[in-house]
């Protein structure tokens, strides 16, 4: 069976040969709206894109260093290594005394940087921040970087699988914030942009600079002492 | 100077220490809307995400084979190699007799697949389709793949840099379609999804199947004969 024969029997496959241009145009017009409800755009996934006027190699290297999260995120602070396998613990100050565990999975060739995270425990890192740096010269015909950032709505956002691990009196669950991920991530993407542009423009070291709060390991010590 | 001192002097950087939680909440509420205008979401970038019930390794391998574009795209057909460096020519039937040149840049570890393309000429591949396959088990707690797809609005979409290369009588420029990229790419993402789910569910070969139209090289022969 040839390609076209087989493919054209698959429901919902729309190709030039069997779905003429005027039908495509009508269909695309139906999909294109003056405005889109929040939930249609940010309900299941949350994707952002930003141009940063700083070379892609520098942005990639910065993102791939987990300690930089203490600079450009709104609330992750006091990073300390948990093991020799790249797992770090820090506080997520948005959740009071909430511990967040983070492991970076990065690929220098593709310039992908993924943060595999979880609140409260480090065994199952299900909150995954998918990022990627693209040379802006290629895609926008100008210097600098394009940063892509996507989160996918893992079911644990809707239900905390380990509520017993929460610090006492914590009222918020990270997934309660899902509807505000676009806004929150926009703030953090702007942080990333402005930190890079400021340092690059002024010839400053890109970072990370050491965290001001000393002895991040006290988080782990606190754990061990329990 | 410590991190916090330096960072907190950079305009538009909003961090926990200097931008308290209630201010963040108010700011994020301002960024969060019931609906977003088309141009705000799809004006500068066009990002789509989709779950496909087929293992990520299969989806990646399929995307990374340039000839598969003849299956899941609406209008790219008759792929033929141009050189030994991975450049292919095909027709983009949406533009009549328009030739499109495509080179795949893929990374198997990161499962990124980028199509570097251009209409009419193959020297400057400025239309770049950035794709990435993610194991859905990691990010959605279910089998299959998540496919991310982003295009960035390169200035050539707004102005064809080489109008003299267009086939005679062509009235459309690829960039005229930018406002409809979301709709058009949605159609193609659905093609990708349904082709994979149909073949995977039924134990069929994933593809690409050979193109029905014989002798794709006639495109090049036509060129050579001019």
Coordinates of C-alpha atoms in Angstrom, one line a residue:
Chain A
X1 CA 0.0 0.0 0.0
X2 CA 1.4 3.4 -0.8
X3 CA 1.8 6.2 1.6
X4 CA -1.2 8.2 0.4
X5 CA -3.5 5.3 0.4
X6 CA -2.8 4.3 3.9
X7 CA -2.6 7.8 5.4
X8 CA -5.7 9.0 3.8
X9 CA -7.7 6.3 5.6
X10 CA -6.7 7.6 9.0
X11 CA -9.4 9.7 10.6
X12 CA -8.5 13.4 11.2
X13 CA -5.5 13.4 8.9
X14 CA -5.8 16.4 6.7
X15 CA -3.5 16.5 3.7
X16 CA -3.4 18.5 0.5
X17 CA -4.5 15.6 -1.6
X18 CA -7.7 14.9 0.1
X19 CA -8.4 18.1 2.0
X20 CA -8.3 20.9 -0.6
X21 CA -6.8 24.3 0.1
X22 CA -10.2 26.0 0.4
X23 CA -11.3 23.5 3.0
X24 CA -8.1 24.0 4.9
X25 CA -8.6 27.7 4.8
X26 CA -12.1 27.4 6.2
X27 CA -10.9 24.9 8.9
X28 CA -8.0 27.2 9.9
X29 CA -10.3 30.2 10.1
X30 CA -12.4 28.2 12.5
X31 CA -9.3 27.5 14.6
X32 CA -8.2 31.2 14.6
X33 CA -9.9 33.5 17.0
X34 CA -9.7 37.2 18.0
X35 CA -8.9 36.0 21.5
X36 CA -8.4 32.7 23.4
X37 CA -9.6 31.8 26.9
X38 CA -6.9 31.4 29.5
X39 CA -7.6 27.7 30.0
X40 CA -7.3 27.0 26.3
X41 CA -3.8 28.5 26.2
X42 CA -2.5 27.7 29.6
X43 CA -4.7 24.9 30.9
X44 CA -2.7 21.8 30.0
X45 CA 0.7 23.3 29.2
X46 CA 2.4 26.6 30.0
X47 CA 4.8 27.8 27.3
X48 CA 6.7 31.0 27.2
X49 CA 9.2 32.5 24.7
X50 CA 11.6 35.4 25.2
X51 CA 14.4 37.2 23.4
X52 CA 17.5 37.9 25.6
X53 CA 20.2 40.2 24.3
X54 CA 23.1 38.0 25.4
X55 CA 24.9 35.2 23.5
X56 CA 23.3 31.8 23.6
X57 CA 26.3 30.0 25.0
X58 CA 26.3 32.3 28.0
X59 CA 22.6 31.9 28.6
X60 CA 22.8 28.1 28.3
X61 CA 25.8 27.9 30.7
X62 CA 23.9 30.0 33.2
X63 CA 20.7 28.0 33.0
X64 CA 22.6 24.7 33.2
X65 CA 24.1 25.7 36.6
X66 CA 21.4 24.8 39.2
X67 CA 22.7 27.5 41.6
X68 CA 21.7 30.2 39.2
X69 CA 18.1 29.4 40.1
X70 CA 18.7 31.3 43.3
X71 CA 19.2 34.4 41.2
X72 CA 16.5 34.4 38.6
X73 CA 13.7 32.6 40.2
X74 CA 11.3 34.4 42.4
X75 CA 11.6 32.1 45.4
X76 CA 14.1 29.3 45.2
X77 CA 17.0 29.9 47.6
X78 CA 19.8 28.3 49.6
X79 CA 20.9 25.5 47.2
X80 CA 22.9 22.6 48.7
X81 CA 23.9 19.3 47.1
X82 CA 22.1 16.2 48.4
X83 CA 24.2 13.6 46.8
X84 CA 27.0 13.1 44.2
X85 CA 24.4 12.6 41.4
X86 CA 23.5 16.2 40.9
X87 CA 20.4 16.4 43.2
X88 CA 20.1 19.6 45.1
X89 CA 17.8 20.8 47.9
X90 CA 16.8 24.3 48.4
X91 CA 13.9 26.3 49.9
X92 CA 10.9 27.4 47.8
X93 CA 10.1 30.5 49.8
X94 CA 6.7 30.7 48.1
X95 CA 5.8 27.7 50.2
X96 CA 7.2 29.0 53.5
X97 CA 9.6 26.4 54.8
X98 CA 9.0 24.1 51.8
X99 CA 12.0 22.2 50.6
X100 CA 12.3 21.7 46.8
X101 CA 14.6 19.1 45.2
X102 CA 16.1 19.9 41.8
X103 CA 18.2 18.0 39.3
X104 CA 19.4 19.6 36.1
X105 CA 19.3 17.5 32.9
X106 CA 21.1 19.5 30.2
X107 CA 22.4 18.9 26.7
X108 CA 25.1 21.4 25.6
X109 CA 24.7 20.5 21.9
X110 CA 20.9 21.0 21.8
X111 CA 21.1 23.7 24.5
X112 CA 18.2 22.1 26.4
X113 CA 18.1 22.6 30.1
X114 CA 15.5 20.7 32.1
X115 CA 14.9 21.2 35.8
X116 CA 13.5 18.0 37.3
X117 CA 12.0 19.1 40.6
X118 CA 9.6 18.2 43.4
X119 CA 8.4 19.8 46.5
X120 CA 9.0 18.0 49.8
X121 CA 10.8 14.9 48.5
X122 CA 13.6 14.1 46.0
X123 CA 12.7 10.5 45.1
X124 CA 10.2 11.3 42.3
X125 CA 11.0 14.5 40.4
X126 CA 7.7 15.1 38.6
X127 CA 7.7 18.9 38.2
X128 CA 9.7 19.4 35.1
X129 CA 10.7 22.7 33.7
X130 CA 11.6 22.2 30.0
X131 CA 13.9 25.0 28.7
X132 CA 15.8 25.5 25.6
X133 CA 18.2 28.2 24.3
X134 CA 18.2 29.1 20.5
X135 CA 20.6 31.4 18.8
X136 CA 18.4 34.4 17.9
X137 CA 20.5 35.0 14.8
X138 CA 19.0 31.9 13.3
X139 CA 15.4 32.5 14.2
X140 CA 15.0 36.2 14.5
X141 CA 18.0 37.6 12.4
X142 CA 19.4 39.4 15.4
X143 CA 22.0 38.8 18.1
X144 CA 21.3 37.1 21.4
X145 CA 19.2 34.2 22.5
X146 CA 15.6 33.0 22.3
X147 CA 14.6 31.1 25.4
X148 CA 11.8 28.6 25.3
X149 CA 10.2 27.4 28.5
X150 CA 7.4 24.8 28.8
X151 CA 5.7 23.1 31.8
X152 CA 3.2 20.3 31.3
X153 CA 0.3 19.8 33.8
X154 CA 1.4 16.6 35.6
X155 CA -1.6 15.2 37.5
X156 CA 0.3 15.7 40.8
X157 CA -0.3 19.4 40.3
X158 CA -4.0 18.7 40.9
X159 CA -3.4 16.4 43.8
X160 CA -0.4 16.2 46.1
X161 CA 0.6 12.6 46.2
X162 CA 2.5 12.9 49.5
X163 CA 0.6 15.5 51.7
X164 CA 2.2 14.0 54.8
X165 CA 5.6 15.4 53.8
X166 CA 4.4 19.1 53.8
X167 CA 5.8 21.3 56.6
X168 CA 3.3 21.9 59.4
X169 CA 0.8 24.7 58.7
X170 CA 1.5 24.9 54.9
X171 CA -1.7 26.0 53.3
X172 CA -0.6 26.1 49.6
X173 CA 0.2 23.3 47.3
X174 CA 2.3 24.1 44.2
X175 CA -0.4 22.9 41.9
X176 CA -2.9 25.4 43.4
X177 CA -0.7 27.9 41.6
X178 CA -1.0 26.3 38.1
X179 CA -3.5 28.9 36.9
X180 CA -0.9 31.6 37.7
X181 CA 2.1 29.8 36.2
X182 CA 1.9 32.0 33.1
X183 CA 2.1 35.1 35.2
X184 CA 4.7 33.7 37.6
X185 CA 6.9 32.3 34.9
X186 CA 6.6 35.6 33.0
X187 CA 8.1 37.4 36.0
X188 CA 10.9 34.9 36.2
X189 CA 11.6 35.0 32.5
X190 CA 11.9 38.8 32.8
X191 CA 14.3 38.3 35.7
X192 CA 16.4 36.0 33.5
X193 CA 16.3 38.5 30.6
X194 CA 17.2 41.6 32.7
X195 CA 19.9 39.9 34.7
X196 CA 21.6 38.7 31.5
X197 CA 21.2 41.9 29.6
X198 CA 22.4 44.0 32.5
X199 CA 25.5 41.9 33.1
X200 CA 26.3 41.3 29.5
X201 CA 25.9 45.0 28.5
X202 CA 28.1 46.1 31.5
X203 CA 30.7 43.4 31.0
X204 CA 30.0 41.9 34.4
X205 CA 30.5 38.3 35.3
X206 CA 27.4 36.3 34.3
X207 CA 27.0 34.3 37.4
X208 CA 26.0 32.7 39.5
X209 CA 27.3 35.0 42.1
X210 CA 27.5 33.3 45.5
X211 CA 24.3 33.3 47.5
X212 CA 24.3 35.9 50.3
X213 CA 22.7 33.6 52.8
X214 CA 25.5 31.5 54.2
X215 CA 25.6 27.8 54.9
X216 CA 22.9 26.5 52.6
X217 CA 23.8 23.1 54.0
X218 CA 22.0 24.0 57.2
X219 CA 18.9 22.8 55.3
X220 CA 20.3 19.3 55.2
X221 CA 21.7 19.5 58.7
X222 CA 18.3 20.4 59.9
X223 CA 17.0 17.3 58.1
X224 CA 19.6 15.1 59.6
X225 CA 19.0 16.4 63.1
X226 CA 15.3 15.6 63.1
Chain B
X1 CA 29.2 42.6 46.2
X2 CA 26.9 39.8 47.1
X3 CA 24.3 38.4 44.7
X4 CA 21.3 40.0 46.3
X5 CA 22.9 43.4 46.4
X6 CA 23.9 43.4 42.7
X7 CA 20.7 41.7 41.4
X8 CA 18.3 43.9 43.4
X9 CA 19.7 47.0 41.6
X10 CA 18.8 45.6 38.2
X11 CA 15.5 47.2 37.0
X12 CA 12.6 44.8 36.4
X13 CA 14.1 42.0 38.5
X14 CA 11.4 40.8 40.9
X15 CA 12.6 38.5 43.7
X16 CA 11.2 37.4 47.0
X17 CA 13.5 39.5 49.0
X18 CA 12.5 42.9 47.5
X19 CA 9.2 42.2 45.9
X20 CA 7.0 40.6 48.6
X21 CA 4.5 37.9 48.0
X22 CA 1.5 40.2 48.1
X23 CA 3.1 42.4 45.5
X24 CA 3.9 39.4 43.3
X25 CA 0.3 38.2 43.7
X26 CA -1.1 41.6 42.5
X27 CA 1.4 41.7 39.6
X28 CA 0.6 38.2 38.5
X29 CA -3.1 38.9 38.7
X30 CA -2.5 41.8 36.3
X31 CA -0.8 39.5 33.9
X32 CA -3.5 36.8 34.1
X33 CA -6.6 37.4 31.9
X34 CA -9.8 35.6 31.1
X35 CA -8.7 35.7 27.5
X36 CA -5.7 36.8 25.4
X37 CA -5.8 38.5 22.0
X38 CA -4.5 36.4 19.1
X39 CA -1.5 38.6 18.5
X40 CA -0.4 38.5 22.1
X41 CA -0.2 34.7 22.0
X42 CA 0.8 34.1 18.4
X43 CA 2.2 37.4 17.2
X44 CA 5.9 36.9 17.8
X45 CA 6.2 33.2 18.3
X46 CA 3.9 30.2 17.6
X47 CA 4.1 27.4 20.1
X48 CA 2.0 24.2 20.2
X49 CA 2.1 21.2 22.5
X50 CA 0.4 17.8 22.0
X51 CA 0.3 14.4 23.6
X52 CA 0.8 11.5 21.2
X53 CA 0.1 7.9 22.4
X54 CA 3.2 6.4 20.9
X55 CA 6.6 5.9 22.5
X56 CA 9.0 8.9 22.4
X57 CA 11.8 7.0 20.6
X58 CA 9.4 6.2 17.7
X59 CA 8.1 9.8 17.4
X60 CA 11.7 11.2 17.6
X61 CA 12.9 8.8 14.9
X62 CA 10.0 9.6 12.7
X63 CA 10.4 13.4 13.0
X64 CA 14.2 13.2 12.5
X65 CA 13.6 11.6 9.0
X66 CA 13.0 14.5 6.7
X67 CA 11.0 12.3 4.3
X68 CA 8.3 11.9 6.9
X69 CA 7.4 15.5 6.3
X70 CA 5.7 14.3 3.1
X71 CA 3.3 12.4 5.3
X72 CA 2.3 14.6 8.2
X73 CA 2.6 18.1 6.7
X74 CA -0.3 19.5 4.8
X75 CA 1.6 20.4 1.7
X76 CA 5.3 19.4 1.6
X77 CA 5.8 16.7 -1.0
X78 CA 8.3 15.0 -3.4
X79 CA 11.5 15.1 -1.3
X80 CA 14.8 14.8 -3.1
X81 CA 18.3 15.2 -1.8
X82 CA 20.2 18.3 -3.0
X83 CA 23.6 17.5 -1.8
X84 CA 25.5 15.1 0.5
X85 CA 25.1 17.4 3.5
X86 CA 21.5 16.6 4.3
X87 CA 19.8 19.4 2.3
X88 CA 16.6 18.3 0.6
X89 CA 14.3 20.0 -1.9
X90 CA 10.6 19.4 -2.2
X91 CA 7.5 21.2 -3.3
X92 CA 5.4 23.2 -0.9
X93 CA 2.0 22.7 -2.6
X94 CA 0.5 25.6 -0.6
X95 CA 2.6 27.8 -2.8
X96 CA 1.8 26.1 -6.1
X97 CA 5.1 25.2 -7.8
X98 CA 7.1 26.6 -4.8
X99 CA 10.2 24.8 -4.0
X100 CA 11.1 24.4 -0.3
X101 CA 14.6 23.5 0.9
X102 CA 14.9 21.6 4.2
X103 CA 17.7 20.4 6.4
X104 CA 17.1 18.5 9.6
X105 CA 19.2 19.3 12.7
X106 CA 18.4 16.7 15.3
X107 CA 19.8 15.6 18.6
X108 CA 18.9 12.1 19.7
X109 CA 19.8 12.6 23.4
X110 CA 17.7 15.7 23.8
X111 CA 15.2 14.5 21.2
X112 CA 15.2 17.9 19.5
X113 CA 14.3 18.0 15.8
X114 CA 14.7 21.3 14.0
X115 CA 13.7 21.8 10.4
X116 CA 15.8 24.6 8.9
X117 CA 13.9 25.6 5.8
X118 CA 13.3 28.3 3.2
X119 CA 11.1 28.8 0.2
X120 CA 12.7 29.3 -3.2
X121 CA 16.4 28.9 -2.2
X122 CA 18.6 26.7 -0.1
X123 CA 21.5 29.0 0.8
X124 CA 19.8 30.8 3.8
X125 CA 17.5 28.5 5.7
X126 CA 15.7 31.0 7.9
X127 CA 12.3 29.3 8.5
X128 CA 13.1 27.2 11.5
X129 CA 10.7 24.7 13.0
X130 CA 11.9 23.9 16.5
X131 CA 10.5 20.6 17.7
X132 CA 11.1 18.5 20.7
X133 CA 9.9 15.1 22.0
X134 CA 9.5 14.5 25.7
X135 CA 8.6 11.2 27.4
X136 CA 5.0 11.7 28.6
X137 CA 5.6 9.4 31.5
X138 CA 7.9 12.1 33.0
X139 CA 5.8 15.1 32.5
X140 CA 2.2 13.8 32.4
X141 CA 2.5 10.5 34.2
X142 CA 1.2 8.5 31.3
X143 CA 2.7 6.6 28.3
X144 CA 3.5 8.2 25.0
X145 CA 5.1 11.4 24.0
X146 CA 4.7 15.1 24.4
X147 CA 5.6 17.0 21.3
X148 CA 6.6 20.7 21.5
X149 CA 6.7 22.9 18.4
X150 CA 7.8 26.5 18.2
X151 CA 8.3 28.9 15.3
X152 CA 9.8 32.4 15.8
X153 CA 8.7 35.3 13.6
X154 CA 11.9 35.9 11.6
X155 CA 11.7 39.3 9.8
X156 CA 11.7 37.6 6.4
X157 CA 8.2 36.4 7.1
X158 CA 7.2 40.0 6.9
X159 CA 9.3 40.7 3.8
X160 CA 10.5 38.2 1.2
X161 CA 14.2 38.9 0.8
X162 CA 14.4 37.3 -2.6
X163 CA 11.1 37.9 -4.4
X164 CA 12.9 37.4 -7.8
X165 CA 13.2 33.7 -7.0
X166 CA 9.4 33.1 -6.7
X167 CA 7.8 31.0 -9.5
X168 CA 5.9 33.1 -12.0
X169 CA 2.3 34.1 -10.9
X170 CA 2.8 33.1 -7.3
X171 CA 0.6 35.4 -5.3
X172 CA 1.2 34.2 -1.8
X173 CA 4.3 34.6 0.4
X174 CA 4.9 32.2 3.3
X175 CA 4.9 35.1 5.7
X176 CA 1.4 36.2 4.7
X177 CA 0.3 33.0 6.4
X178 CA 1.9 33.9 9.8
X179 CA -1.4 34.9 11.4
X180 CA -2.7 31.4 10.5
X181 CA 0.4 29.5 11.6
X182 CA -1.4 28.4 14.8
X183 CA -4.3 27.0 12.9
X184 CA -2.2 25.4 10.2
X185 CA 0.3 23.9 12.6
X186 CA -2.5 22.6 14.7
X187 CA -3.8 20.7 11.7
X188 CA -0.3 19.3 11.1
X189 CA 0.2 18.4 14.7
X190 CA -3.1 16.5 14.6
X191 CA -1.8 14.7 11.5
X192 CA 1.4 13.8 13.4
X193 CA -0.7 12.6 16.3
X194 CA -3.2 10.5 14.4
X195 CA -0.7 8.9 12.0
X196 CA 1.4 7.8 15.0
X197 CA -1.5 6.6 17.1
X198 CA -3.1 4.7 14.2
X199 CA 0.1 3.0 13.2
X200 CA 1.3 2.3 16.8
X201 CA -2.1 0.9 17.9
X202 CA -2.4 -1.3 14.9
X203 CA 1.2 -2.5 15.0
X204 CA 1.9 -1.0 11.6
X205 CA 5.3 0.2 10.4
X206 CA 5.8 3.8 11.7
X207 CA 7.1 5.2 8.4
X208 CA 8.0 7.0 6.4
X209 CA 6.3 4.9 3.7
X210 CA 7.6 5.7 0.3
X211 CA 6.0 8.6 -1.4
X212 CA 3.5 7.6 -4.0
X213 CA 4.6 10.2 -6.5
X214 CA 7.5 8.7 -8.4
X215 CA 10.8 10.3 -9.2
X216 CA 11.0 13.2 -6.7
X217 CA 14.4 13.9 -8.4
X218 CA 12.4 15.3 -11.3
X219 CA 12.3 18.6 -9.3
X220 CA 16.1 18.8 -9.5
X221 CA 16.2 17.5 -13.1
X222 CA 13.7 20.3 -14.0
X223 CA 16.1 22.8 -12.3
X224 CA 19.1 21.4 -14.1
X225 CA 17.4 21.6 -17.5
X226 CA 16.6 25.3 -17.2

